[in-house]
CSV table of C-alpha atoms in Angstrom, one decimal:
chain,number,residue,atom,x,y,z
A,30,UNK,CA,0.0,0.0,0.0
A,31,UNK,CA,2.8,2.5,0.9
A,32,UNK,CA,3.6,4.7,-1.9
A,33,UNK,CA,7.5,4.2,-1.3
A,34,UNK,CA,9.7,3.1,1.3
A,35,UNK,CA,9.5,4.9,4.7
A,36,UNK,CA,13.3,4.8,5.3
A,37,UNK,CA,13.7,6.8,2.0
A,38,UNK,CA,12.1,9.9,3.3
A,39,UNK,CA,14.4,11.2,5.3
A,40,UNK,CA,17.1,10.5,2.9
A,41,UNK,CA,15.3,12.4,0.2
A,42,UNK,CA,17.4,14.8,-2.3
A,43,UNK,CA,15.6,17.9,-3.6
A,44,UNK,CA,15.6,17.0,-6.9
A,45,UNK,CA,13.2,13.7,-5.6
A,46,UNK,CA,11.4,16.1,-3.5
A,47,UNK,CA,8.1,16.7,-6.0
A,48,UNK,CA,7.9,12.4,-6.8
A,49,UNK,CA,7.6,12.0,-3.4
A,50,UNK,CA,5.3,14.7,-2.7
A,51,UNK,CA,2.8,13.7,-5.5
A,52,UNK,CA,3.2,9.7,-4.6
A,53,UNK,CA,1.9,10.8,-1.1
A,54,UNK,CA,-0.6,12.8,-1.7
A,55,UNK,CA,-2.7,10.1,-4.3
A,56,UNK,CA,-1.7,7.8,-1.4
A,57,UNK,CA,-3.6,9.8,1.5
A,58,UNK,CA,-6.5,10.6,-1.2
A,59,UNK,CA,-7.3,7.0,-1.5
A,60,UNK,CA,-6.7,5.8,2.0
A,61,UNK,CA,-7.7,9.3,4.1
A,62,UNK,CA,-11.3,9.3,4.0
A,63,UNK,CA,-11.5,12.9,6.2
A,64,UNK,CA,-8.9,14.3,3.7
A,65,UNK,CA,-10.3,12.6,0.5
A,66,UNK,CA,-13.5,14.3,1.4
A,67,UNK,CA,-12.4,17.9,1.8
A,68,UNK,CA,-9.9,17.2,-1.5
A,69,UNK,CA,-13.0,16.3,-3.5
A,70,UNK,CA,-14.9,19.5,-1.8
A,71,UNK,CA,-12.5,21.4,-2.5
A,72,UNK,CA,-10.9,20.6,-6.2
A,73,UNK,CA,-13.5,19.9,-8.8
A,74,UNK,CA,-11.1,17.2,-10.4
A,75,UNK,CA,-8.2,15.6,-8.8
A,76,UNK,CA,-6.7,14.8,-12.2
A,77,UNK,CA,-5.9,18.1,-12.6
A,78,UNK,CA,-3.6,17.8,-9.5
A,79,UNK,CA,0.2,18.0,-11.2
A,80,UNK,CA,2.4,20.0,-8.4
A,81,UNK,CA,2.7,20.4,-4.6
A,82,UNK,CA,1.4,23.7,-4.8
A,83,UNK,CA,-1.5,22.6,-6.3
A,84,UNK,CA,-2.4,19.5,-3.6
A,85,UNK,CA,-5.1,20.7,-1.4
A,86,UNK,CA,-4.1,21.1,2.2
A,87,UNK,CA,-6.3,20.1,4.8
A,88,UNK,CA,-7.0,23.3,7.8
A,89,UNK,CA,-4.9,22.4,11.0
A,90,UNK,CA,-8.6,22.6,12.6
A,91,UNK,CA,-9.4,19.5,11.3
A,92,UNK,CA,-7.3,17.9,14.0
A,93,UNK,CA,-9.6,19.2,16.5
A,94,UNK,CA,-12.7,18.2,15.0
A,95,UNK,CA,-11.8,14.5,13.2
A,96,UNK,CA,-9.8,11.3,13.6
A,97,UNK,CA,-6.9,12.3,10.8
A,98,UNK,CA,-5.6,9.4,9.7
A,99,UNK,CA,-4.3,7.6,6.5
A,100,UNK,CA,-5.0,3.6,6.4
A,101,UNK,CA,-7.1,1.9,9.3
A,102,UNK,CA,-5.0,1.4,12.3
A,103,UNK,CA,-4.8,1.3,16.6
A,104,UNK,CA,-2.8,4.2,16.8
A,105,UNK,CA,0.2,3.0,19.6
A,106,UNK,CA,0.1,6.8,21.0
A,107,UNK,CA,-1.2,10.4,20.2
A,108,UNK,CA,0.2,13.6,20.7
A,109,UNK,CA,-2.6,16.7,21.3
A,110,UNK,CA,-1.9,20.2,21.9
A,111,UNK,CA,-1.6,22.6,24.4
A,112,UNK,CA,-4.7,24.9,24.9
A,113,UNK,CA,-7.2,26.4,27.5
A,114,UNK,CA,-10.4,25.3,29.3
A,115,UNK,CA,-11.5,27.5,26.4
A,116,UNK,CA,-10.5,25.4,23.7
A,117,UNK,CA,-10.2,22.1,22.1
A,118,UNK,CA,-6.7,20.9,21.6
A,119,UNK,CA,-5.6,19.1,18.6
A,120,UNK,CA,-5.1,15.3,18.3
A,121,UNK,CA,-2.3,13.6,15.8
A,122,UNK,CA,-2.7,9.8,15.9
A,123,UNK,CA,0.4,8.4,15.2
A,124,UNK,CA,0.6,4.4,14.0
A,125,UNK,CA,4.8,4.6,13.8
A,126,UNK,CA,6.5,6.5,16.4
A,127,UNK,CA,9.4,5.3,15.6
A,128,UNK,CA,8.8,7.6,11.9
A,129,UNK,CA,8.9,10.3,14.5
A,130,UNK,CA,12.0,9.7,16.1
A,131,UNK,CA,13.7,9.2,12.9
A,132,UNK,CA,12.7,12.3,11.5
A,133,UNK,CA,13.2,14.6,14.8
A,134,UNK,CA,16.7,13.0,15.2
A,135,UNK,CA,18.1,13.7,11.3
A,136,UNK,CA,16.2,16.8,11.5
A,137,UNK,CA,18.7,18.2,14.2
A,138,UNK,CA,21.5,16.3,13.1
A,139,UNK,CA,21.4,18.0,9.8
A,140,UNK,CA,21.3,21.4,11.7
A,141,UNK,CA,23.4,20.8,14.9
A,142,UNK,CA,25.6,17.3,14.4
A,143,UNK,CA,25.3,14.1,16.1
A,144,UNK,CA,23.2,14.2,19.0
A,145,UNK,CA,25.4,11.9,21.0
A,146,UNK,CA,27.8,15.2,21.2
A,147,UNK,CA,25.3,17.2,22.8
A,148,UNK,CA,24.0,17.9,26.5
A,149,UNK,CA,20.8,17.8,25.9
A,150,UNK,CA,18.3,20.4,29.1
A,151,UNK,CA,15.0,20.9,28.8
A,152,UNK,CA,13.5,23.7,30.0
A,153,UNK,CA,9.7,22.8,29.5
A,154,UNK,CA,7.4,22.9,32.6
A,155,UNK,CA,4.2,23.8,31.0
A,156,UNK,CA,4.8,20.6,28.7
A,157,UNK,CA,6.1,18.2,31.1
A,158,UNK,CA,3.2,19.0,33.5
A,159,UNK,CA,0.5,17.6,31.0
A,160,UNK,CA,0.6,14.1,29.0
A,161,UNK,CA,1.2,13.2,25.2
A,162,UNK,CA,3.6,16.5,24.1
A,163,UNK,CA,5.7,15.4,20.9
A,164,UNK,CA,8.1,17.7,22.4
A,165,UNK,CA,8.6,16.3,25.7
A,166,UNK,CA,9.0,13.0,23.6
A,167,UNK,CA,11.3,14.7,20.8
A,168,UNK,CA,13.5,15.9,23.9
A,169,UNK,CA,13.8,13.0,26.5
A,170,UNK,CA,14.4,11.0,23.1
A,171,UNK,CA,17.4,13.1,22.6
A,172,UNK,CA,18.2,13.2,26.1
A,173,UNK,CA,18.5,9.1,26.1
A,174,UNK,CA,20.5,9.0,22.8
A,175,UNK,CA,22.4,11.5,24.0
A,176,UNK,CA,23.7,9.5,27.3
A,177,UNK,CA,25.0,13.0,28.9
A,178,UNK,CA,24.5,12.7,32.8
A,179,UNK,CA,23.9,16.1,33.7
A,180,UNK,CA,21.2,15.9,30.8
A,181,UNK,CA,17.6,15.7,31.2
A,182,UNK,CA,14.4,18.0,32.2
A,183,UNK,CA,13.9,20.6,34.8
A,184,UNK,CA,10.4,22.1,36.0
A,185,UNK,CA,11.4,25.3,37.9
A,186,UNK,CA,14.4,23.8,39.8
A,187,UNK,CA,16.3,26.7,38.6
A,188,UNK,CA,19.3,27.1,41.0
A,189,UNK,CA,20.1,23.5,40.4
A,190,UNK,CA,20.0,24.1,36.6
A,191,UNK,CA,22.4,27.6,36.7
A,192,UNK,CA,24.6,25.3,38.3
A,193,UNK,CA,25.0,22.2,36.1
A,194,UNK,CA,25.1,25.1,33.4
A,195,UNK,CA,28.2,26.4,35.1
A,196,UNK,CA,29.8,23.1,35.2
A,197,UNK,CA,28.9,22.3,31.7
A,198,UNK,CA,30.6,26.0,30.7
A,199,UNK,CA,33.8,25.0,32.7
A,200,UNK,CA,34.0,22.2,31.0
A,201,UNK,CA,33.8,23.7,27.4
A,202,UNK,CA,31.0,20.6,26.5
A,203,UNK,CA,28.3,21.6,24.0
A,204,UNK,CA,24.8,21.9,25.7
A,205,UNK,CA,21.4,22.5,23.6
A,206,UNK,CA,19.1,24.3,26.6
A,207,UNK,CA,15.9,23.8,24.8
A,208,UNK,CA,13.0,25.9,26.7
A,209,UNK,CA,9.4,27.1,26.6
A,210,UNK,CA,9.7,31.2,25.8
A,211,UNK,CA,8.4,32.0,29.5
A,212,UNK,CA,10.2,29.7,31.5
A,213,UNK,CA,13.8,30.9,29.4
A,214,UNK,CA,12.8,34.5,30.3
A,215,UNK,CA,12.1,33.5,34.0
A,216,UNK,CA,15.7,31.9,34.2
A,217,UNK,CA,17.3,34.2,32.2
A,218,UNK,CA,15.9,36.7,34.9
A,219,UNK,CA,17.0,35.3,38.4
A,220,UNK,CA,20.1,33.3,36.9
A,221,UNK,CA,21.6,35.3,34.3
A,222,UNK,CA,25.2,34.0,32.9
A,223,UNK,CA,27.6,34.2,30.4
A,224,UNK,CA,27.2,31.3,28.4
A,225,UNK,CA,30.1,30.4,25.4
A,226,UNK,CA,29.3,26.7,24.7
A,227,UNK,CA,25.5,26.2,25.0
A,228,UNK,CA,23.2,27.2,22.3
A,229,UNK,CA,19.7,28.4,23.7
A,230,UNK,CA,16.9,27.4,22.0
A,231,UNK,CA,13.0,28.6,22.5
A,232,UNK,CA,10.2,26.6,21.1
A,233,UNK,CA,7.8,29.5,21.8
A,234,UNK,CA,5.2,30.1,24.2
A,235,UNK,CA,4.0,32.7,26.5
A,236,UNK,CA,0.4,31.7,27.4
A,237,UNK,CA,-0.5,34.3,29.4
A,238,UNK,CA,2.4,33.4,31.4
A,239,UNK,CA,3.8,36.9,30.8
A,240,UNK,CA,2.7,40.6,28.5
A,241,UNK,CA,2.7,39.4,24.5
A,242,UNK,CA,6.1,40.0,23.3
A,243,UNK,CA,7.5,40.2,19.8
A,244,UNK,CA,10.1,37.7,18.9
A,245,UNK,CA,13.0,40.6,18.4
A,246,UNK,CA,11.9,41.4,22.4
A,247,UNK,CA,12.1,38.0,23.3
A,248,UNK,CA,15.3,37.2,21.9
A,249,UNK,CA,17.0,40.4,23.4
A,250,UNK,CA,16.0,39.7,26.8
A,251,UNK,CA,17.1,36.4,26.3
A,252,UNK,CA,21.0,37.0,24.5
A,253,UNK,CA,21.4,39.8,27.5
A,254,UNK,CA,20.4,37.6,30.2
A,255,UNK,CA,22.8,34.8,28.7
A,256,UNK,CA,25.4,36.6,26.9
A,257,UNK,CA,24.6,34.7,23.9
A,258,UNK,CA,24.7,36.6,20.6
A,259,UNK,CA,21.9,35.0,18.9
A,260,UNK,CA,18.9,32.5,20.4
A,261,UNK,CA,17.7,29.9,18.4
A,262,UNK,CA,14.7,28.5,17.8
A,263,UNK,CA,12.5,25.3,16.8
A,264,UNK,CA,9.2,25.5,15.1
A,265,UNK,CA,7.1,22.2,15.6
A,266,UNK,CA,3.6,21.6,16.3
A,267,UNK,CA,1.1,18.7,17.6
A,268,UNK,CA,0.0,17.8,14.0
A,269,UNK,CA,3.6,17.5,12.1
A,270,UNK,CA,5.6,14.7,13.1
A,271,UNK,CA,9.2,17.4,11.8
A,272,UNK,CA,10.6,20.3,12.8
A,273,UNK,CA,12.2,23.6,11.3
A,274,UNK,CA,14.9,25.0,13.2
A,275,UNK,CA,15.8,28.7,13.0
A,276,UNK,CA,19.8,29.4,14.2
A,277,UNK,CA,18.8,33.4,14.9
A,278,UNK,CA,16.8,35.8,13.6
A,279,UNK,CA,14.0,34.1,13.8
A,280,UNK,CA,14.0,32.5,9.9
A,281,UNK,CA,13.8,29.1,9.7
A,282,UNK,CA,14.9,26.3,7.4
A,283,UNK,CA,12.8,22.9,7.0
A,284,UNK,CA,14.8,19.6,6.5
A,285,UNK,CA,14.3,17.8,2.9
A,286,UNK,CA,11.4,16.0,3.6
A,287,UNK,CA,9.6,19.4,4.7
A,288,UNK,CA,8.6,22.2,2.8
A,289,UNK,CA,6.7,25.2,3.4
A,290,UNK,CA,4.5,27.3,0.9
A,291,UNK,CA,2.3,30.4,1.2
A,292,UNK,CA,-1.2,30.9,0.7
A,293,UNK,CA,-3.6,33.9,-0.5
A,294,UNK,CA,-5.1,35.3,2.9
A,295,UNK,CA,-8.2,35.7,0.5
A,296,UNK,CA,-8.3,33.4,-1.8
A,297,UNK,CA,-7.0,30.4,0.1
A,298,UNK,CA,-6.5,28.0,-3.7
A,299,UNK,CA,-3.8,30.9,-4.4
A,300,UNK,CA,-0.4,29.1,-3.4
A,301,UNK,CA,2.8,29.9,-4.1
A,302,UNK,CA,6.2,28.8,-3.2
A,303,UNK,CA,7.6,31.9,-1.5
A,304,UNK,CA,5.5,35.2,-1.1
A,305,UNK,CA,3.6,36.8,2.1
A,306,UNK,CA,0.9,35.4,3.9
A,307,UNK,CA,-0.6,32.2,5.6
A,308,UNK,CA,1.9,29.4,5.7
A,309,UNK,CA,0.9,25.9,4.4
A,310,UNK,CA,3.2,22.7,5.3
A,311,UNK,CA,4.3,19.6,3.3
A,312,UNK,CA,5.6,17.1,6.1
A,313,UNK,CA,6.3,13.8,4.2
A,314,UNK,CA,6.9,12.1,7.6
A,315,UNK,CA,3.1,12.7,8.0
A,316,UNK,CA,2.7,9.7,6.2
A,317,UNK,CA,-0.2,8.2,8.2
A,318,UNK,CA,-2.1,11.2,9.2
A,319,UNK,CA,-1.9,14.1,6.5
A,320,UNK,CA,1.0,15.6,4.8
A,321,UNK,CA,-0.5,18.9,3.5
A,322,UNK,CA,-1.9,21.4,5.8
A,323,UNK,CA,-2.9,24.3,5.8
A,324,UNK,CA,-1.7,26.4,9.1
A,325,UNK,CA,-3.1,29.4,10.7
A,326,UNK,CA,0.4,31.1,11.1
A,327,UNK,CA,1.3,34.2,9.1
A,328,UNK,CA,4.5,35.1,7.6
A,329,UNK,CA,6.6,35.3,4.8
A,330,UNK,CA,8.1,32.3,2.3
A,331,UNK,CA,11.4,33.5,0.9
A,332,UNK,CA,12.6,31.9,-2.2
A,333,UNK,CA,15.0,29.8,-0.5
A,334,UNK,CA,12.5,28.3,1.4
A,335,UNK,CA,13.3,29.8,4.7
A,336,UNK,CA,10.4,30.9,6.1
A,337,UNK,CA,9.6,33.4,9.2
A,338,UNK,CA,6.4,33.2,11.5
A,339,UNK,CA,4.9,36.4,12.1
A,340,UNK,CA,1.9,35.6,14.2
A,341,UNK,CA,-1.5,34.0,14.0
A,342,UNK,CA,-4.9,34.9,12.7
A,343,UNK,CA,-7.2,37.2,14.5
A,344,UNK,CA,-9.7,34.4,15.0
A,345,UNK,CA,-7.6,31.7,15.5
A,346,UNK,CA,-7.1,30.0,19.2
A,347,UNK,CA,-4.3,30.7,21.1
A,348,UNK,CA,-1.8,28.0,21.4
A,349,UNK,CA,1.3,27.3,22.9
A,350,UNK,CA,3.9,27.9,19.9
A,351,UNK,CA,2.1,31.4,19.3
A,352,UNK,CA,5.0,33.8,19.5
A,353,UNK,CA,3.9,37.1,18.0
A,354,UNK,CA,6.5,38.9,16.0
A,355,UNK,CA,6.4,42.3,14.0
């Protein structure tokens, strides 16, 4: 049944990129019964179908609303979303998690090197205090492979985490501090240091937790309070099983298997491969769910295919990776 084998994905070369994309796509159609449906609503003849700009995407809200899913399985585990008692959070039924640690773990090895070199800290109380976060997962994952003892997760144990970070500095070993946007401000705060070998990374996130900042805010606060010169940044959500990863600057580049476009804010059929407005995903390792969605995050495509998140629509909810930026 499988369009191609899963193994190939993530070692997928541009020039492969569109096969791929198309294969998937008449895959999910016939096996994806929620997707097939809004495809058939939405595009008067499927033949007509030739590009990946051209394949509808299915609205993230769909996760909220449906049981997403390509083929008829018992899904092993899900991941849903952060929210409110105000909202309904997303659910991404996954039937291979081991697709997902294989694309999270040459995702950042194509950005930052073996993870085994790393100290891997995560910073992530708001996610560790709630079950089924993909990036709780993605990090203890990391943490494991990474077989670092001073590695691991802290919830607001912040004197005990200033000081492993001191002994990491001293001795020169690389350390990833991966964080929720609040919680890194709120250690940046009480604990600031000077830090030379560790690479700070926020996955957004304010919540409420603090005033709405802008991302160029954010990552000022952030570089004073650690002496860094530029914070990076991941860019993941509940319903993609891979992650972009921004290095400062807040413009972010997708692995292979990933690609993001840009859609019409009024005419949402309008997409184009780099241009302004609402951001739509191609996530190959989405195999079993859906690989084409349509996201409620606006920014800008550039014709690289970096991309830069902006913010969110009016009316969309707030979520945890909202991180408003002008």
């Amino acid at each position: 049944m499988l369009p191609f084998e899963v193994n190939n994905i993530f070692s997928i070369r541009p020039a492969d990129f569109e096969k791929y994309c198309m294969d998937t796509f008449h895959f999910q159609y016939r096996h994806n019964q929620v997707y097939r449906s809004w495809c058939d609503l939405v595009c008067k003849d499927i033949a007509t179908v030739m590009t990946p700009a051209q394949v509808p995407a299915l609205p993230i809200s769909f996760f909220k609303t449906h049981r997403v899913v390509t083929t008829d399985f018992e899904p092993p585990l899900y991941f849903e979303s952060s929210g409110t008692t105000q909202t309904v959070n997303s659910r991404h039924w996954v039937k291979d998690p081991d697709i997902y640690r294989r694309s999270f773990t040459h995702a950042f090895e194509q950005f930052y090197g073996p993870v085994p070199e790393w100290c891997i800290i995560g910073l992530l109380p708001a996610y560790l205090e709630r079950q089924h976060s993909s990036l709780v997962m993605m990090v203890d994952e990391m943490v494991k492979m990474s077989g670092h003892t001073a590695g691991g997760f802290y919830l607001y144990e912040h004197e005990k985490l200033a000081n492993t970070l001191r002994q990491l500095e001293a001795a020169r070993q690389k350390t990833l501090l991966i964080g929720v946007t609040f919680a890194l401000l709120d250690f940046a705060e009480t604990h600031p240091q000077q830090l030379e070998h560790t690479i700070v990374m926020e996955t957004g996130g304010m919540k409420g937790r603090k005033r709405e900042m802008t991302r160029a805010e954010v990552h000022e606060q952030l570089c004073t309070g650690f002496g860094v010169k530029q914070v990076h940044a991941e860019y993941g959500m509940t319903e993609l099983l891979s992650q972009a990863y921004s290095k400062g600057e807040g413009r972010f580049y997708c692995p292979p298997w990933m690609k993001v476009l840009v859609r019409d804010e009024e005419d949402p059929l309008h997409v184009q491969t780099s241009g302004r407005g609402l951001l739509q995903i191609i996530d190959l390792a989405n195999l079993y769910s859906v690989s084409f969605i349509a996201t409620e995050d606006v920014g800008i495509v550039y014709e690289d295919g970096s991309f830069e998140v902006w913010g969110r629509l009016d009316h969309s909810d707030i979520r945890g990776c909202s991180l408003l930026v002008v």
